[in-house]
């Protein structure tokens, strides 16, 4: 069985990869703040190159899927040095350790590398991040292409799904608010492709199995506003959508600029894998069955 190491196994995507991968790979993972007390799990702070080398040398993975990041846009904007240390230096540490070990490296990037000025984005479109988080991810993409190693960059967006010990996803947060009958204000002018972590995980496994490399967009099929996504969540979970009030981005006073409308096209990944990205309704119907 091939050995896969997930960096950030305590996170939303990382945890899903561990759950879904265990029937076809020998899975192990890392955590930082949120300890996972089961076999094959290792503490790792990616900012420390020696620790990254040590874990990868111990596990000797065929492939590393690196899901770690500081992914809160406003936090990254307000703490650029920390964001650089974790998202750029930390990712480079893991990638270089993979190169030394001869492991394939899969890096999870974001739709925030784009400025939202085009209607749809393929892998051929030129990135132009408008916030610091997007910049750190793009710089790591460029760093990887200079490392001369076997890698995949997977750009994704608005993850939702079950699992993860740290922060909850937007969808989980919304469900909790609506279940408690709380009113929420959601923006109508930020559009991206909500992506079920299960669907993304299947694509990542398949790209690895097919020995693909390079850049791929992997998101849900449709781009929709956060407000419309919220309405879909309320509908799927039988919750009261009238608690959701539409607002626009300036009313939120967010620190980090948002790209506005981003629609990633995942056709290259679909062709390479033979898999299909999910619509929001398909994704939410799977998610609903998993949520208690
Ligand atoms: N969530 C989204 O909507 C979204 C959209 C586009 C792209 N992405 C990208 O997709 C990936 C997965 O996102 P996610 O939402 O699953 O992330 P997440 O739930 O926030 O999990 C992040 C993981 O990274 C680990 N981590 C953080 N700092 C670390 C460090 N210094 N050293 C080692 N590990 C560290 C965390 O460990 P502990 O919790 O144990 O500290 C956690 O396991 C990220 O690369 C993110 O940038 C996410």
XYZ file of N, CA and C in Angstrom, residues 46-47 68-92 107 131-140:
114
model
N 5.234 23.497 10.913
C 5.970 23.542 9.642
C 6.997 24.672 9.569
N 6.879 25.649 10.487
C 7.869 26.744 10.478
C 9.254 26.231 10.829
N -1.953 22.411 5.349
C -1.806 23.392 6.426
C -1.878 24.804 5.845
N -2.344 25.741 6.634
C -2.296 27.154 6.233
C -2.854 28.007 7.347
N -2.470 29.273 7.308
C -3.266 30.280 8.004
C -4.211 30.763 6.920
N -5.489 30.424 7.035
C -6.388 30.692 5.914
C -7.443 31.750 6.219
N -7.352 32.365 7.401
C -8.281 33.460 7.694
C -7.732 34.728 7.025
N -8.461 35.203 6.031
C -7.969 36.307 5.198
C -7.661 37.560 6.016
N -8.554 37.889 6.931
C -8.363 39.120 7.714
C -7.181 38.972 8.670
N -7.040 37.767 9.234
C -5.899 37.528 10.133
C -4.591 37.658 9.353
N -4.535 37.095 8.164
C -3.310 37.169 7.345
C -2.989 38.621 6.995
N -4.022 39.387 6.671
C -3.807 40.791 6.298
C -3.221 41.573 7.488
N -3.718 41.247 8.693
C -3.278 41.972 9.889
C -1.967 41.422 10.446
N -1.608 40.189 10.064
C -0.379 39.563 10.598
C 0.462 39.021 9.440
N 0.952 39.932 8.577
C 1.632 39.461 7.364
C 2.884 38.639 7.645
N 3.610 38.975 8.714
C 4.861 38.217 8.955
C 4.557 36.777 9.324
N 3.540 36.611 10.157
C 3.165 35.250 10.561
C 2.607 34.481 9.353
N 1.804 35.177 8.554
C 1.223 34.531 7.362
C 2.338 34.082 6.418
N 3.350 34.917 6.262
C 4.493 34.558 5.404
C 5.214 33.334 5.972
N 5.431 33.370 7.303
C 6.195 32.284 7.944
C 5.480 30.938 7.768
N 4.155 30.956 7.936
C 3.411 29.687 7.887
C 3.091 29.296 6.432
N 2.567 30.249 5.667
C 2.048 29.888 4.336
C 3.134 29.783 3.269
N 4.185 30.570 3.419
C 5.251 30.496 2.414
C 6.424 29.668 2.959
N 7.052 30.148 4.033
C 8.236 29.435 4.543
C 7.874 28.021 4.990
N 6.753 27.888 5.696
C 6.339 26.572 6.197
C 6.078 25.607 5.047
N 5.391 26.078 4.015
C 5.110 25.203 2.868
C 6.404 24.835 2.154
N 7.308 25.819 2.037
C 8.602 25.523 1.393
C 9.368 24.477 2.182
N 0.164 20.597 -2.967
C -0.036 21.868 -2.254
C -1.457 22.367 -2.509
N -5.447 40.222 -1.862
C -5.210 40.216 -0.414
C -3.922 39.449 -0.089
N -3.463 39.612 1.153
C -2.154 39.045 1.505
C -2.181 37.521 1.520
N -3.295 36.949 1.983
C -3.420 35.478 1.976
C -3.211 34.942 0.561
N -3.914 35.550 -0.407
C -3.783 35.122 -1.804
C -2.350 35.280 -2.296
N -1.692 36.350 -1.837
C -0.292 36.566 -2.253
C 0.607 35.463 -1.712
N 0.404 35.086 -0.438
C 1.284 34.048 0.130
C 1.111 32.741 -0.638
N -0.128 32.428 -1.012
C -0.375 31.172 -1.729
C 0.255 31.212 -3.116
N 0.129 32.369 -3.778
C 0.693 32.478 -5.129
C 2.220 32.416 -5.092
N 2.801 33.051 -4.091
C 4.268 33.015 -3.992
C 4.731 31.577 -3.787
N 3.985 30.806 -3.010
C 4.365 29.398 -2.821
C 4.194 28.615 -4.127
